[in-house]
Amino acid sequence: QLQASGGGLVQPGGSLRLSCAASGLTLYYHTTGWFRQAPGKEREGVSCISSSDGSTYVVDSVKGRFTISRDNAKNTVYLQMNSLKPEDTAVYYCATDRDYGSSCPVEYDYWGQGTLVTVSS
């Protein structure tokens, strides 16, 4: 089970850190990704961290602003979001796959509930 949290209302240029906490599986062994879906738009992959070697990927639109990381002791994956823009407004989801030692990109098997991020002045 995945639990996403950390969303909220933030002004443009602000920061938020999203958390994806897992229970029943160890994220170290599974590739984990963050996705977002804005109103009226399709879901978009934002970032991914591989279980094989910890390598990370971020989509071009957030490169240099968003960072994905993993705390193995807390079994949690984070998405640090800086310099937020109104176009980052969306429901953010985390997901993981069931395979061991995989690398981004993957087919995701488990999804958390979303957390809403609103960037507005």
mmCIF file of C-alpha atoms in Angstrom:
data_model
loop_
_atom_site.group_PDB
_atom_site.id
_atom_site.type_symbol
_atom_site.label_atom_id
_atom_site.label_comp_id
_atom_site.label_asym_id
_atom_site.label_seq_id
_atom_site.Cartn_x
_atom_site.Cartn_y
_atom_site.Cartn_z
ATOM 1 C CA GLN A 1 0.000 0.000 0.000
ATOM 2 C CA LEU A 2 1.257 3.460 -0.910
ATOM 3 C CA GLN A 3 0.333 6.642 0.907
ATOM 4 C CA ALA A 4 1.048 9.956 -0.808
ATOM 5 C CA SER A 5 1.052 13.130 1.229
ATOM 6 C CA GLY A 6 2.471 16.621 1.372
ATOM 7 C CA GLY A 7 0.291 18.454 -1.094
ATOM 8 C CA GLY A 8 -1.211 21.840 -0.428
ATOM 9 C CA LEU A 9 -1.591 25.406 -1.560
ATOM 10 C CA VAL A 10 1.608 27.269 -2.350
ATOM 11 C CA GLN A 11 2.425 30.538 -4.057
ATOM 12 C CA PRO A 12 4.324 30.608 -7.351
ATOM 13 C CA GLY A 13 8.024 30.238 -6.686
ATOM 14 C CA GLY A 14 7.394 28.279 -3.516
ATOM 15 C CA SER A 15 8.345 24.732 -2.569
ATOM 16 C CA LEU A 16 6.658 21.566 -1.389
ATOM 17 C CA ARG A 17 7.919 18.110 -0.589
ATOM 18 C CA LEU A 18 5.677 15.181 -1.381
ATOM 19 C CA SER A 19 6.083 11.882 0.414
ATOM 20 C CA CYS A 20 5.175 8.384 -0.731
ATOM 21 C CA ALA A 21 5.238 5.999 2.209
ATOM 22 C CA ALA A 22 4.920 2.278 1.628
ATOM 23 C CA SER A 23 3.593 -0.542 3.731
ATOM 24 C CA GLY A 24 3.678 -4.185 2.781
ATOM 25 C CA LEU A 25 6.572 -3.741 0.359
ATOM 26 C CA THR A 26 10.079 -2.348 0.495
ATOM 27 C CA LEU A 27 10.561 0.522 -1.925
ATOM 28 C CA TYR A 28 14.306 -0.121 -2.127
ATOM 29 C CA TYR A 29 13.502 -3.206 -4.196
ATOM 30 C CA HIS A 30 10.954 -1.595 -6.496
ATOM 31 C CA THR A 31 11.099 1.243 -8.980
ATOM 32 C CA THR A 32 8.912 4.121 -7.826
ATOM 33 C CA GLY A 33 7.477 6.945 -9.843
ATOM 34 C CA TRP A 34 5.557 10.161 -9.396
ATOM 35 C CA PHE A 35 2.766 11.135 -11.746
ATOM 36 C CA ARG A 36 0.424 14.082 -11.926
ATOM 37 C CA GLN A 37 -2.916 14.814 -13.480
ATOM 38 C CA ALA A 38 -4.158 18.349 -13.980
ATOM 39 C CA PRO A 39 -7.849 19.110 -14.487
ATOM 40 C CA GLY A 40 -8.903 18.200 -17.995
ATOM 41 C CA LYS A 41 -5.518 16.737 -18.858
ATOM 42 C CA GLU A 42 -4.074 13.266 -19.139
ATOM 43 C CA ARG A 43 -1.908 11.793 -16.440
ATOM 44 C CA GLU A 44 1.758 12.659 -16.895
ATOM 45 C CA GLY A 45 4.836 10.896 -15.611
ATOM 46 C CA VAL A 46 6.943 13.342 -13.624
ATOM 47 C CA SER A 47 9.816 11.448 -12.080
ATOM 48 C CA CYS A 48 11.106 7.982 -11.371
ATOM 49 C CA ILE A 49 13.760 6.353 -9.217
ATOM 50 C CA SER A 50 15.095 2.938 -10.200
ATOM 51 C CA SER A 51 15.429 0.123 -7.722
ATOM 52 C CA SER A 52 18.335 -1.395 -9.660
ATOM 53 C CA ASP A 53 20.843 1.394 -9.097
ATOM 54 C CA GLY A 54 18.969 4.354 -7.658
ATOM 55 C CA SER A 55 19.188 6.266 -10.917
ATOM 56 C CA THR A 56 16.592 8.952 -11.356
ATOM 57 C CA TYR A 57 14.609 10.509 -14.158
ATOM 58 C CA VAL A 58 12.593 13.710 -14.331
ATOM 59 C CA VAL A 59 10.464 14.960 -17.185
ATOM 60 C CA ASP A 60 11.852 17.972 -19.037
ATOM 61 C CA SER A 61 9.129 20.316 -17.822
ATOM 62 C CA VAL A 62 10.306 19.982 -14.202
ATOM 63 C CA LYS A 63 14.015 19.400 -14.750
ATOM 64 C CA GLY A 64 16.085 21.577 -12.455
ATOM 65 C CA ARG A 65 13.112 22.194 -10.173
ATOM 66 C CA PHE A 66 11.958 18.757 -8.982
ATOM 67 C CA THR A 67 14.111 16.105 -7.341
ATOM 68 C CA ILE A 68 13.142 12.543 -6.482
ATOM 69 C CA SER A 69 14.845 10.719 -3.643
ATOM 70 C CA ARG A 70 14.390 7.685 -1.440
ATOM 71 C CA ASP A 71 14.906 7.172 2.288
ATOM 72 C CA ASN A 72 15.386 3.454 2.732
ATOM 73 C CA ALA A 73 15.176 3.613 6.528
ATOM 74 C CA LYS A 74 11.766 5.268 6.305
ATOM 75 C CA ASN A 75 10.638 3.235 3.281
ATOM 76 C CA THR A 76 9.579 6.483 1.675
ATOM 77 C CA VAL A 77 10.161 8.167 -1.677
ATOM 78 C CA TYR A 78 10.088 11.944 -1.828
ATOM 79 C CA LEU A 79 9.480 14.488 -4.544
ATOM 80 C CA GLN A 80 11.042 17.822 -3.684
ATOM 81 C CA MET A 81 9.392 20.509 -5.761
ATOM 82 C CA ASN A 82 10.996 23.944 -5.940
ATOM 83 C CA SER A 83 10.244 27.058 -7.982
ATOM 84 C CA LEU A 84 6.674 25.907 -8.387
ATOM 85 C CA LYS A 85 4.617 27.329 -11.220
ATOM 86 C CA PRO A 86 0.842 27.541 -11.674
ATOM 87 C CA GLU A 87 1.122 24.896 -14.388
ATOM 88 C CA ASP A 88 2.387 22.446 -11.759
ATOM 89 C CA THR A 89 -1.086 22.450 -10.233
ATOM 90 C CA ALA A 90 -2.358 18.871 -10.289
ATOM 91 C CA VAL A 91 -3.152 15.811 -8.258
ATOM 92 C CA TYR A 92 0.118 13.991 -7.710
ATOM 93 C CA TYR A 93 0.273 10.207 -7.413
ATOM 94 C CA CYS A 94 3.033 7.788 -6.556
ATOM 95 C CA ALA A 95 3.272 4.295 -7.944
ATOM 96 C CA THR A 96 5.565 1.317 -7.813
ATOM 97 C CA ASP A 97 6.048 -1.919 -9.704
ATOM 98 C CA ARG A 98 6.028 -5.464 -8.373
ATOM 99 C CA ASP A 99 9.312 -6.514 -9.991
ATOM 100 C CA TYR A 100 12.602 -6.556 -8.123
ATOM 101 C CA GLY A 101 15.639 -4.667 -9.336
ATOM 102 C CA SER A 102 13.911 -2.894 -12.189
ATOM 103 C CA SER A 103 14.855 0.366 -13.862
ATOM 104 C CA CYS A 104 12.863 3.333 -15.077
ATOM 105 C CA PRO A 105 10.639 3.247 -17.021
ATOM 106 C CA VAL A 106 8.404 0.420 -15.826
ATOM 107 C CA GLU A 107 4.797 -0.692 -15.871
ATOM 108 C CA TYR A 108 3.415 0.298 -12.496
ATOM 109 C CA ASP A 109 1.348 -2.146 -10.482
ATOM 110 C CA TYR A 110 0.545 -0.336 -7.246
ATOM 111 C CA TRP A 111 -0.783 3.182 -6.941
ATOM 112 C CA GLY A 112 -1.301 5.460 -4.008
ATOM 113 C CA GLN A 113 -4.143 7.893 -3.594
ATOM 114 C CA GLY A 114 -3.397 11.349 -4.936
ATOM 115 C CA THR A 115 -2.339 14.457 -3.106
ATOM 116 C CA LEU A 116 -3.435 17.814 -4.468
ATOM 117 C CA VAL A 117 -0.880 20.493 -5.235
ATOM 118 C CA THR A 118 -2.239 23.944 -6.011
ATOM 119 C CA VAL A 119 0.118 26.693 -7.096
ATOM 120 C CA SER A 120 -1.631 30.034 -6.969
ATOM 121 C CA SER A 121 -1.211 33.539 -5.665
#
